[in-house]
C-alpha atoms as a PDB file:
ATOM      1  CA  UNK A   1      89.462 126.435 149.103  1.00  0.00           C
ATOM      2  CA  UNK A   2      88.588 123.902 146.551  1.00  0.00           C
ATOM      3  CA  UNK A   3      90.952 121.562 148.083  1.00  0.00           C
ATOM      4  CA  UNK A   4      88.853 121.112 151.327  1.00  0.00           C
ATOM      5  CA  UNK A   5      88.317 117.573 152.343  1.00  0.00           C
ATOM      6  CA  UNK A   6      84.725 118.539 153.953  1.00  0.00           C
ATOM      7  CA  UNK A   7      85.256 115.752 157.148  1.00  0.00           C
ATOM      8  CA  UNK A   8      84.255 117.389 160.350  1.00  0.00           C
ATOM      9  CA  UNK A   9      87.622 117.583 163.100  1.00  0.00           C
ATOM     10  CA  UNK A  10      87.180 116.306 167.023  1.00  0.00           C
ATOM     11  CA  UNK A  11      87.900 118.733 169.966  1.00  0.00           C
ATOM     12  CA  UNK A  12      91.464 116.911 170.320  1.00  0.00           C
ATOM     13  CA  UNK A  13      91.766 117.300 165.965  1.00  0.00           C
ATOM     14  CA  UNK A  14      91.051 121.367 167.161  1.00  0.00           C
ATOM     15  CA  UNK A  15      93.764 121.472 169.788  1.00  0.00           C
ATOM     16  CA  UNK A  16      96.468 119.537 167.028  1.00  0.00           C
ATOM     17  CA  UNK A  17      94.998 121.925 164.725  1.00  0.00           C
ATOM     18  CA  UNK A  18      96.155 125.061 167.338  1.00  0.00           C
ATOM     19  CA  UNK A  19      99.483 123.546 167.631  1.00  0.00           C
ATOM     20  CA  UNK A  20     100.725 125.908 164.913  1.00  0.00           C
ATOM     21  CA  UNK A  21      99.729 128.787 166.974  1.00  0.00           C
ATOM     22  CA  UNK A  22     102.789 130.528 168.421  1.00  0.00           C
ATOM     23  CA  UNK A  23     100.976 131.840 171.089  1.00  0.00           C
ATOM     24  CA  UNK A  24     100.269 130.166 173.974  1.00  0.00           C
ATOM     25  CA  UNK A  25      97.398 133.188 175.166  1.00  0.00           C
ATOM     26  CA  UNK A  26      95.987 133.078 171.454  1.00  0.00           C
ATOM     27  CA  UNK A  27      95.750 129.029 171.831  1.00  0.00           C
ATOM     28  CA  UNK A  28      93.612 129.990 175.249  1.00  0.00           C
ATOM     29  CA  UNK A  29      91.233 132.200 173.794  1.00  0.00           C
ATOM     30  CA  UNK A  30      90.895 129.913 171.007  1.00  0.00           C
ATOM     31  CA  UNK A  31      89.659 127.058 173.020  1.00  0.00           C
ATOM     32  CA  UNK A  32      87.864 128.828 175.650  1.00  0.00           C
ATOM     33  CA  UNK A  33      85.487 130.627 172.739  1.00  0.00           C
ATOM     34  CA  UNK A  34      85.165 127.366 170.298  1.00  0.00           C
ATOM     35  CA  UNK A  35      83.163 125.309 173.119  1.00  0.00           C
ATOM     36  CA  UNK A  36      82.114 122.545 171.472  1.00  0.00           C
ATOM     37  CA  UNK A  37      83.448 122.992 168.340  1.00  0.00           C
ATOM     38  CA  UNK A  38      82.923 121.087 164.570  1.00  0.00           C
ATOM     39  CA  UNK A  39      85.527 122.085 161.896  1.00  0.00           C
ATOM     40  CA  UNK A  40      85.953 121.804 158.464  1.00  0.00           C
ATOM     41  CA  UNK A  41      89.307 120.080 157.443  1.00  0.00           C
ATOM     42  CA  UNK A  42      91.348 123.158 155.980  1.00  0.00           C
ATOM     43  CA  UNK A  43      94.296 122.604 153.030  1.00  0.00           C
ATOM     44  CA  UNK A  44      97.544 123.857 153.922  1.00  0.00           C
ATOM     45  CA  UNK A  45      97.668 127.904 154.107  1.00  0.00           C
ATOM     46  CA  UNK A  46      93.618 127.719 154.256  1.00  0.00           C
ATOM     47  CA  UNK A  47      90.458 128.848 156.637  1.00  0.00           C
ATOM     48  CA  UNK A  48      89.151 126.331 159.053  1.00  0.00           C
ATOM     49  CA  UNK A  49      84.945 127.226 159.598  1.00  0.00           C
ATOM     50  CA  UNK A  50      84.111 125.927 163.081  1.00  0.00           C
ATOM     51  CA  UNK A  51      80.584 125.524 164.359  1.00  0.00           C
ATOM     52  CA  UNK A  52      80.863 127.340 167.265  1.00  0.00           C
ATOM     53  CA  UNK A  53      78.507 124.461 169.473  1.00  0.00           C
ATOM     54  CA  UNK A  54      77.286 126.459 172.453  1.00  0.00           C
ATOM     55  CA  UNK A  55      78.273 129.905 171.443  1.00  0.00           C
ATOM     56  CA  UNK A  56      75.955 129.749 168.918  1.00  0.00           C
ATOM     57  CA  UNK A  57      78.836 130.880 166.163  1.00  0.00           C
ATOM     58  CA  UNK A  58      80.203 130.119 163.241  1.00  0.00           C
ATOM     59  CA  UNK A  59      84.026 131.366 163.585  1.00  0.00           C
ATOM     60  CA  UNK A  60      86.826 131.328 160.973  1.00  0.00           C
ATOM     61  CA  UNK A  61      90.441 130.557 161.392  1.00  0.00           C
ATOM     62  CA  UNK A  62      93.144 131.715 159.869  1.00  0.00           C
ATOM     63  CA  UNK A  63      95.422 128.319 159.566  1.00  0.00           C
ATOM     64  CA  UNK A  64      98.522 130.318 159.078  1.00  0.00           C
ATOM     65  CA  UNK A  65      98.282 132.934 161.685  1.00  0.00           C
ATOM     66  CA  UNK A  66      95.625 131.838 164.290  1.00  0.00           C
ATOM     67  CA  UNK A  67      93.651 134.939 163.845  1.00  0.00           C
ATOM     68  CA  UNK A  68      89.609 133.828 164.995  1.00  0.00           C
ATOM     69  CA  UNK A  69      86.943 135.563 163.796  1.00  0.00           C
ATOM     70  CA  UNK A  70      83.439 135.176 164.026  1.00  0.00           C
ATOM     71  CA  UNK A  71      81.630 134.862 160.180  1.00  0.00           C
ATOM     72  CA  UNK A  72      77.607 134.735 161.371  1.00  0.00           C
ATOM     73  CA  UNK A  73      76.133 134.648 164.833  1.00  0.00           C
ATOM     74  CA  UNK A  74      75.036 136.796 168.004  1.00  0.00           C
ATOM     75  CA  UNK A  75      76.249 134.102 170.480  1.00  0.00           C
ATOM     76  CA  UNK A  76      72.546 134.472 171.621  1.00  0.00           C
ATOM     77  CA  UNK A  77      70.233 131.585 170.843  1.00  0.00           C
ATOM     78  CA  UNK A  78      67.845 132.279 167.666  1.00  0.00           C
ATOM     79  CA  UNK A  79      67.163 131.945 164.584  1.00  0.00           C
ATOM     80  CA  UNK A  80      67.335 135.103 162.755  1.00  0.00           C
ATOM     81  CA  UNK A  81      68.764 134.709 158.873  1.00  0.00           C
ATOM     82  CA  UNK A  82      70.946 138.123 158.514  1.00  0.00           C
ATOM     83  CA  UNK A  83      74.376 139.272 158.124  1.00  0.00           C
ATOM     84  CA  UNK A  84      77.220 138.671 160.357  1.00  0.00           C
ATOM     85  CA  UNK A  85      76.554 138.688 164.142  1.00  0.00           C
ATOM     86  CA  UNK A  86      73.321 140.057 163.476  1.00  0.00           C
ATOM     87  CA  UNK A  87      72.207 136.312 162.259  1.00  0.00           C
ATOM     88  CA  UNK A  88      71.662 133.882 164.865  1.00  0.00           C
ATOM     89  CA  UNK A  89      71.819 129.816 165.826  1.00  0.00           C
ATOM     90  CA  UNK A  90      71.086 127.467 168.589  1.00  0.00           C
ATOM     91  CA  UNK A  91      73.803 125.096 168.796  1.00  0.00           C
ATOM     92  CA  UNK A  92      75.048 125.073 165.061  1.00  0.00           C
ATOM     93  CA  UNK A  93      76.312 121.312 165.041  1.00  0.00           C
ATOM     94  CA  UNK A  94      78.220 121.154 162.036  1.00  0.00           C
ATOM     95  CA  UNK A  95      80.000 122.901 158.979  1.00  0.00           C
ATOM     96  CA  UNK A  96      81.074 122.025 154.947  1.00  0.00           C
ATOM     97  CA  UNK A  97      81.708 124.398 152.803  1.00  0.00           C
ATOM     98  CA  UNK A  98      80.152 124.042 148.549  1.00  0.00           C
ATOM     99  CA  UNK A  99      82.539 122.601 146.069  1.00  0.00           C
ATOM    100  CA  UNK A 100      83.681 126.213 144.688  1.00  0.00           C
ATOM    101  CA  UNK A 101      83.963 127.481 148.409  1.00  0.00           C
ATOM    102  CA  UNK A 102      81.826 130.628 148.676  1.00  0.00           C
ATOM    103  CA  UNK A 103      79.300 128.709 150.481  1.00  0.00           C
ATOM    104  CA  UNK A 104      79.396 127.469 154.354  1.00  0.00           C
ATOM    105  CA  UNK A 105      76.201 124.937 154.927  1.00  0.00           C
ATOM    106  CA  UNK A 106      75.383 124.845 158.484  1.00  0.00           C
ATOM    107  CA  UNK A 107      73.260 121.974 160.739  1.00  0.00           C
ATOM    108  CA  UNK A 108      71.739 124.436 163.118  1.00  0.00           C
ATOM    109  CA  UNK A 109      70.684 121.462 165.574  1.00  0.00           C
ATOM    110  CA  UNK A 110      68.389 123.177 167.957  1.00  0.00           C
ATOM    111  CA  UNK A 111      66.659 124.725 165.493  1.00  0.00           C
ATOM    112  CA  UNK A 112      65.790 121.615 162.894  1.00  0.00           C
ATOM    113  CA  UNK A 113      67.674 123.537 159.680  1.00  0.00           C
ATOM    114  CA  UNK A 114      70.099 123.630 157.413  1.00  0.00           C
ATOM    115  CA  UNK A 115      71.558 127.273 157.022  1.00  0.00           C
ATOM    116  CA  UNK A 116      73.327 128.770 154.354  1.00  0.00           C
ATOM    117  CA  UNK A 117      76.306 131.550 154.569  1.00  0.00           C
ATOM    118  CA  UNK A 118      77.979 133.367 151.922  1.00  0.00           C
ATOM    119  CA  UNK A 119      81.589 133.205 152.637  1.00  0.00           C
ATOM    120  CA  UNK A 120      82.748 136.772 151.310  1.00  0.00           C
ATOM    121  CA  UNK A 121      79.663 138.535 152.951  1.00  0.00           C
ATOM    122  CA  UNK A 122      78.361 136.445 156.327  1.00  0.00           C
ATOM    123  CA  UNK A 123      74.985 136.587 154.670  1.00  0.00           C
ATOM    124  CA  UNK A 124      72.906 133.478 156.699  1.00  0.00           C
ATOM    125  CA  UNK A 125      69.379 132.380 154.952  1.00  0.00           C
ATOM    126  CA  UNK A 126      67.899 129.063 156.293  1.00  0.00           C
ATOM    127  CA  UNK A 127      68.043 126.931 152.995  1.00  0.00           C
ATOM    128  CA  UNK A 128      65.801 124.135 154.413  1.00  0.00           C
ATOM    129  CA  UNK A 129      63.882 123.120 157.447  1.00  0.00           C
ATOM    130  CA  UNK A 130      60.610 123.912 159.098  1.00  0.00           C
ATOM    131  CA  UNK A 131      62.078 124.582 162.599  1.00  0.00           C
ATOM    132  CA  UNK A 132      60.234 121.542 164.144  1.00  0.00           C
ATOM    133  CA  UNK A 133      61.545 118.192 164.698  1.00  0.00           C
ATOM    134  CA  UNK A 134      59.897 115.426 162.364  1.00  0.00           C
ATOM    135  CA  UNK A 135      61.046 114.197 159.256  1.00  0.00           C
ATOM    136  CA  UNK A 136      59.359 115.249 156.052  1.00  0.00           C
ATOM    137  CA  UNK A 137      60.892 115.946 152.711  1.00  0.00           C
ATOM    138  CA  UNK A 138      60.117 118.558 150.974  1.00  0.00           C
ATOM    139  CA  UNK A 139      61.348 122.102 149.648  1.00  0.00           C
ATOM    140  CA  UNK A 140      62.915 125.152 152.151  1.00  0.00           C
ATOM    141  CA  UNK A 141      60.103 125.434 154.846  1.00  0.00           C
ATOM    142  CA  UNK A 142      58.437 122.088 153.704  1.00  0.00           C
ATOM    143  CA  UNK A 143      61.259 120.378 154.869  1.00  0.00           C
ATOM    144  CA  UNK A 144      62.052 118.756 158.748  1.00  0.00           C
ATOM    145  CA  UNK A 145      64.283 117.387 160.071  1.00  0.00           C
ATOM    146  CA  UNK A 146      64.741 115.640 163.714  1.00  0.00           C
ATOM    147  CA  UNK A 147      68.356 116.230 165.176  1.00  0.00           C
END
Protein backbone atom coordinates (compact mmCIF):
# COMPACT_ATOMS: atom_id res chain seq x y z
CA UNK A 1 0.00 0.00 0.00
CA UNK A 2 2.91 2.27 -0.24
CA UNK A 3 1.72 3.44 -3.50
CA UNK A 4 -1.40 5.25 -2.03
CA UNK A 5 -1.87 8.74 -3.23
CA UNK A 6 -3.56 9.78 0.30
CA UNK A 7 -6.31 12.41 -1.63
CA UNK A 8 -9.70 11.88 -0.18
CA UNK A 9 -12.49 10.54 -3.23
CA UNK A 10 -16.18 12.41 -3.65
CA UNK A 11 -19.46 10.35 -3.35
CA UNK A 12 -19.58 10.35 -7.36
CA UNK A 13 -15.34 9.27 -7.20
CA UNK A 14 -17.12 6.20 -4.77
CA UNK A 15 -19.77 5.22 -7.28
CA UNK A 16 -16.78 5.29 -10.41
CA UNK A 17 -14.84 3.55 -7.88
CA UNK A 18 -17.91 0.63 -7.62
CA UNK A 19 -18.02 0.47 -11.28
CA UNK A 20 -15.70 -2.55 -11.14
CA UNK A 21 -18.15 -4.33 -9.06
CA UNK A 22 -19.88 -7.07 -11.06
CA UNK A 23 -22.69 -7.01 -9.00
CA UNK A 24 -25.29 -4.82 -9.31
CA UNK A 25 -26.88 -5.98 -5.44
CA UNK A 26 -23.17 -5.74 -4.03
CA UNK A 27 -22.94 -2.03 -5.70
CA UNK A 28 -26.43 -1.42 -3.56
CA UNK A 29 -25.30 -2.46 -0.35
CA UNK A 30 -22.19 -0.68 -0.94
CA UNK A 31 -23.74 2.67 -1.27
CA UNK A 32 -26.58 2.31 0.98
CA UNK A 33 -23.94 1.43 4.09
CA UNK A 34 -21.04 4.10 3.02
CA UNK A 35 -23.50 7.21 3.69
CA UNK A 36 -21.44 9.89 3.45
CA UNK A 37 -18.43 8.45 2.65
CA UNK A 38 -14.41 9.84 2.46
CA UNK A 39 -11.95 7.40 0.76
CA UNK A 40 -8.52 6.97 0.45
CA UNK A 41 -7.30 6.79 -3.26
CA UNK A 42 -6.33 2.95 -3.57
CA UNK A 43 -3.37 1.67 -6.27
CA UNK A 44 -4.48 -0.81 -8.63
CA UNK A 45 -5.27 -4.38 -6.89
CA UNK A 46 -5.34 -2.33 -3.39
CA UNK A 47 -7.82 -1.53 -0.21
CA UNK A 48 -9.82 1.61 -0.35
CA UNK A 49 -10.44 2.84 3.76
CA UNK A 50 -13.68 4.85 3.71
CA UNK A 51 -14.83 7.01 6.58
CA UNK A 52 -17.98 5.69 6.99
CA UNK A 53 -19.70 9.60 7.64
CA UNK A 54 -22.93 8.83 9.47
CA UNK A 55 -22.46 5.21 10.23
CA UNK A 56 -19.91 6.07 12.36
CA UNK A 57 -17.39 3.37 10.48
CA UNK A 58 -14.41 3.00 9.09
CA UNK A 59 -14.98 0.19 6.25
CA UNK A 60 -12.43 -1.43 3.90
CA UNK A 61 -12.78 -2.36 0.31
CA UNK A 62 -11.48 -4.84 -1.47
CA UNK A 63 -10.70 -2.96 -5.03
CA UNK A 64 -10.56 -6.21 -6.83
CA UNK A 65 -13.52 -8.03 -5.57
CA UNK A 66 -15.90 -5.48 -3.87
CA UNK A 67 -15.90 -7.35 -0.67
CA UNK A 68 -16.82 -4.35 2.34
CA UNK A 69 -15.86 -4.80 5.57
CA UNK A 70 -15.98 -2.81 8.49
CA UNK A 71 -12.11 -2.24 10.17
CA UNK A 72 -13.22 -0.10 13.61
CA UNK A 73 -16.61 1.13 14.68
CA UNK A 74 -20.05 0.20 16.45
CA UNK A 75 -22.11 2.34 14.00
CA UNK A 76 -23.25 3.88 17.39
CA UNK A 77 -22.02 7.37 18.16
CA UNK A 78 -18.95 7.43 20.78
CA UNK A 79 -15.84 7.61 21.41
CA UNK A 80 -14.51 4.51 22.81
CA UNK A 81 -10.63 3.66 21.59
CA UNK A 82 -10.81 -0.39 21.24
CA UNK A 83 -10.64 -3.03 18.74
CA UNK A 84 -12.79 -3.51 15.82
CA UNK A 85 -16.53 -2.70 16.20
CA UNK A 86 -16.04 -2.49 19.73
CA UNK A 87 -14.26 1.13 19.07
CA UNK A 88 -16.47 3.87 18.29
CA UNK A 89 -16.81 7.50 16.23
CA UNK A 90 -19.18 10.27 15.65
CA UNK A 91 -19.07 11.13 12.14
CA UNK A 92 -15.39 10.05 11.24
CA UNK A 93 -14.82 12.76 8.40
CA UNK A 94 -11.85 11.61 6.80
CA UNK A 95 -9.12 8.83 6.20
CA UNK A 96 -5.01 8.54 5.08
CA UNK A 97 -3.25 5.88 5.73
CA UNK A 98 1.02 6.32 7.19
CA UNK A 99 3.66 6.14 4.56
CA UNK A 100 4.47 2.25 5.28
CA UNK A 101 0.60 1.53 5.40
CA UNK A 102 -0.10 -0.21 8.72
CA UNK A 103 -1.57 2.89 9.98
CA UNK A 104 -5.22 4.47 9.10
CA UNK A 105 -5.36 8.24 10.74
CA UNK A 106 -8.86 9.19 11.22
CA UNK A 107 -10.63 13.00 11.65
CA UNK A 108 -13.33 11.87 13.99
CA UNK A 109 -15.30 15.31 13.43
CA UNK A 110 -17.88 15.19 16.11
CA UNK A 111 -15.66 14.29 18.50
CA UNK A 112 -12.61 17.06 17.99
CA UNK A 113 -9.74 14.06 17.39
CA UNK A 114 -7.55 12.55 15.41
CA UNK A 115 -7.72 8.63 15.81
CA UNK A 116 -5.33 6.13 15.08
CA UNK A 117 -6.00 2.35 13.70
CA UNK A 118 -3.67 -0.38 13.20
CA UNK A 119 -4.40 -1.81 9.88
CA UNK A 120 -3.64 -5.65 10.57
CA UNK A 121 -5.48 -5.54 14.02
CA UNK A 122 -8.49 -2.65 14.02
CA UNK A 123 -6.83 -1.44 17.17
CA UNK A 124 -8.35 2.52 17.47
CA UNK A 125 -6.41 4.87 20.20
CA UNK A 126 -7.22 8.65 19.91
CA UNK A 127 -3.65 9.99 19.00
CA UNK A 128 -4.60 13.67 19.63
CA UNK A 129 -7.43 15.87 20.69
CA UNK A 130 -9.13 16.91 23.86
CA UNK A 131 -12.71 16.13 22.66
CA UNK A 132 -13.76 19.86 22.81
CA UNK A 133 -13.83 22.27 20.08
CA UNK A 134 -11.09 25.13 20.41
CA UNK A 135 -7.85 25.25 19.01
CA UNK A 136 -4.81 24.66 21.17
CA UNK A 137 -1.63 22.88 20.32
CA UNK A 138 -0.30 20.71 22.31
CA UNK A 139 0.47 16.85 22.92
CA UNK A 140 -2.48 13.80 22.78
CA UNK A 141 -5.15 15.23 25.25
CA UNK A 142 -3.50 18.77 25.26
CA UNK A 143 -4.43 19.13 21.91
CA UNK A 144 -8.04 20.72 20.24
CA UNK A 145 -9.17 21.07 17.55
CA UNK A 146 -12.52 22.89 16.14
CA UNK A 147 -14.10 20.91 13.12
Amino acid sequence: MEDVNRRLFSSAQILELLDTTPSVKTKLDMVTQLLAPRCTNPSEGATALVAGGNNNEIRSIEIATGVVTTLAGSGSIGSTDATGTAASFYYPSGVAITPDGSTALVADFNNHKIRSIVIATGVVTTLAGSGSAAFADGTGAAASFYT
